Amino acid sequence: MTEQYVLDLQEVDEARVAVVGGKGAHLGGLSRIEGIRVPGGFCVTTDAFRRVMAQAPSIDDLLDQLSRLDPDDGEATRTLSARIRRTIEETAIPGDLATEITHALARLGEQTACAVRSSATAEDLPTASFAGQQDTYLNIVGPTAILQHISRCWASLFTERAVTYRRRNGIDHRTVHMAVVVQQMVFPHASGILFTADPVTGNRKVATVDAGFGLGEALVSGLVNPDVFKVRDGEVVARTIAAKQRAVHALPSGGTQEVAVDSQRQEQPALTDAQAVRLVRLGRRIEAHFGRPQDIEWCLVDDDFRIVQSRPITTLFPIPERGDQENHLYVSVGHQQMMTDPMKPLGFSMWQLTAMAPMHEAGGRLFVDVTRRLASPAGRAALLDLMGKGDPLVRDALETVLDRDDFVPSLPDTGPGRPPVGGAPDPIETDPAIVNELIERSRTSIAALERDIRTKTGPALFDFLLEAFEEHKRVLSDPLSMQAIMAGMEATWWLNDKLQEWLGEKNAADTLTLSAPDNVTSEMGLALLDVADVIRPHAEVVAFLEGVDDEGFLDELAKFAGGTEARDAIEGYLDRYGMRCVGEIDITRPRWRERPTTLVPVILDNVRNFEPGAAQRRFEQGRQKAQQKEQDVLARLRALPEGEGKADEAKRMIDRIRTFIGYREYPKYVIISRYFVYKQALLAEAERLVRAEVLPEQEDAFYLTFQELHDVARSHRVDHRLIQQRKDAFRSYHALTPPRVLTSDGEALTGAYRRDDVPDGALVGLAVSAGTVEGRARVVLDMADADLEAGDILVTSFTDPSWSPLFVGIAGLVTEVGGLMTHGAVIAREYGLPAVVGVERATRLIRDGQRIRVHGTDGYVEILP
């Protein structure tokens, strides 16, 4: 194909990103929208950039050096990127290329003032906004200056900031190329930025206009605070007029200058309300063209708007697709399940197929639509009560929306919809045999699944799995199981409420649940202490494990003294718990059985930090503390008026909590056990598809939904572009923070605690496990990176059951996500760890190594000097 060095903006559109870069492609697309005026100009293409790079001396060697640099070595990155920029700027533009550029400039007018703007091929894409990563030069006059600034734009692909950004986002420097847009300069009365969705709340129906006098550089650089207009449904619903003391204007000879704004004009609005509404109308047209909310740079010239840039707003959390115009209110599943990372398509589709309620995907996360449940007074009261007990932030966020009156429709209690959520099932006897029976039922069901799935392959496997999912749901919805779970939770609530009322004691149930029987998750943490006991006496085994980085290490252990016993201990642990992992609700996540090295750092911590027999001692100490607490509480109650009756009631509830609270963790263990059986069968099927040359790699199956993978197994045909799109999307979803509550307008709500009973500067959260502890904060985002010592306080985003082995070695817990009955809270109480959960941005506000004080009874964290 013939190389093209210069293209008019009218000749390009969004399909030409590879030729004219993101900005050029968007500007070309904008120029084709009816009613949108874009300043005229042309693009110097990526072909021109590649030609100049090919001529630049030693550029390949410099790029090789750049790719080998340590990403954290800022000084080396700064020095090398400066050398690359200098090399590009000093490389002469070939004569024929320079001639083609000057001819295009002549069509605009040789001495026409221009904006020379970088346009990289990885810029302004739907999944990554690169705003400000490369350079733009305004009011450049004359061919010589234009050519010089085109070279500078090429070189700006290698600014330190752009290089660092690419490294952090996994973008290869050689895959990004630079085009340059040269546009006729406009000299505006006012300019600014239009967001077609509210960039703070995410609301897609509210547009935000930032406006200032003169060129937009004053706003972009932070020189002035802008006027801000909020526009909804064709009218300005809020405005803030700033004192705009400075502006940037073009100089007649070229370049720009910062100037003072006349004092009488400073507090005049840069736009009228009518102009702001008209601008938003143009923005909606641009948004419709590109198919998603846009961040638009605009200029106002003689009461006429010119659009000089539009790019997607990449920070907005997506909205579940519903195909209707109704209002919907969604609650995050990940916040309830202690896993707010994005899930791959096979993962979220499997959870949807096995869940007890319909779920909707957005941004790789799942949400439940609670609109209908909130529509009737009884349903609303029951759901808010349940949410408030679990996570007050969810309740507050829901109430924020409900307070608006018009978002959620009102239905009478007898109207259609689900029965009230959280209504208590019929009570059951306080009998430990019930828990034993439930556990045995689950084991029988899993054994039958393992037996029956062995012979299934191809489409027959998927048909079998669809039937297995129905059995999965039947096991989860077993009325006796639901009764046992609710019995433990209701006893917890009763004891906390009544003992605070009668004795003035907060969260007394926390101590009463220490070392409760039949808690499979807390047993999992203690069992790894037993594994450490087997390994500790064998120095060669310990030394070998300290250097392990290969998943086949178990086979190597037999070479060492004590290695066979160590291997058997780890294998035994994996037989019981190897189906677990961080983020385990996503079936695509590697399980401990698949990646046993994950457990090695925790085992070694246990070897270092504990004495032999620690598991049994801890469990017994917890049981005795709970027993002492029971005796203390009952004695104090008997001393009260009508004390015998109160003590009898409390004793019944203590027996109930001890009987049933441990079972709260078992259904999740059953789900994950069944998931591992499903996964092994699906991976074997994916491997067959790889051998048949249908899938390039086994893990490509993870980027298809269950239904899509079923179709591939039937047809032996797959859309490889779809898989690549899904991989790109999944990567981008990691940058998004899922909200606890999301509306169909796109508004993301976090909720607030609304408390005034905590010290100034304290981080507020939810008290889930009583006690106060002071210690060193260890901020751990990946369990595999944990390096904990006795007395450390674990600070992390979330803790699902797989984190419980770390709990045996810490003194306290702080998480960003969590509720009173989520797994981390339950296990913290079992182990007697003071814990505060739901602390917004805890992993960013608390630095690793800082000393902190965790107030697990009162629900806040202090950062100590």
PDB file of C-alpha atoms in Angstrom, residues 122-131 165 169 171 312 314 732:
ATOM      1  CA  ALA A 122      -3.072   4.815  21.714  1.00  0.00           C
ATOM      2  CA  GLU A 123      -4.667   8.170  22.554  1.00  0.00           C
ATOM      3  CA  ASP A 124      -8.367   8.868  23.194  1.00  0.00           C
ATOM      4  CA  LEU A 125      -9.421   5.240  22.886  1.00  0.00           C
ATOM      5  CA  PRO A 126     -12.592   3.931  24.564  1.00  0.00           C
ATOM      6  CA  THR A 127     -10.663   2.019  27.235  1.00  0.00           C
ATOM      7  CA  ALA A 128      -7.831   4.455  28.006  1.00  0.00           C
ATOM      8  CA  SER A 129      -7.766   8.217  27.946  1.00  0.00           C
ATOM      9  CA  PHE A 130      -4.290   9.660  27.438  1.00  0.00           C
ATOM     10  CA  ALA A 131      -5.216  13.285  28.036  1.00  0.00           C
ATOM     11  CA  TYR A 165       2.000   5.806  31.627  1.00  0.00           C
ATOM     12  CA  ASN A 169      -0.682   0.211  31.407  1.00  0.00           C
ATOM     13  CA  ILE A 171       1.601  -0.727  26.359  1.00  0.00           C
ATOM     14  CA  PRO A 312     -14.410   9.235  25.700  1.00  0.00           C
ATOM     15  CA  THR A 314     -12.967   6.511  30.559  1.00  0.00           C
ATOM     16  CA  SER A 732      -9.510  -1.616  31.378  1.00  0.00           C
TER      17      SER A 732
END
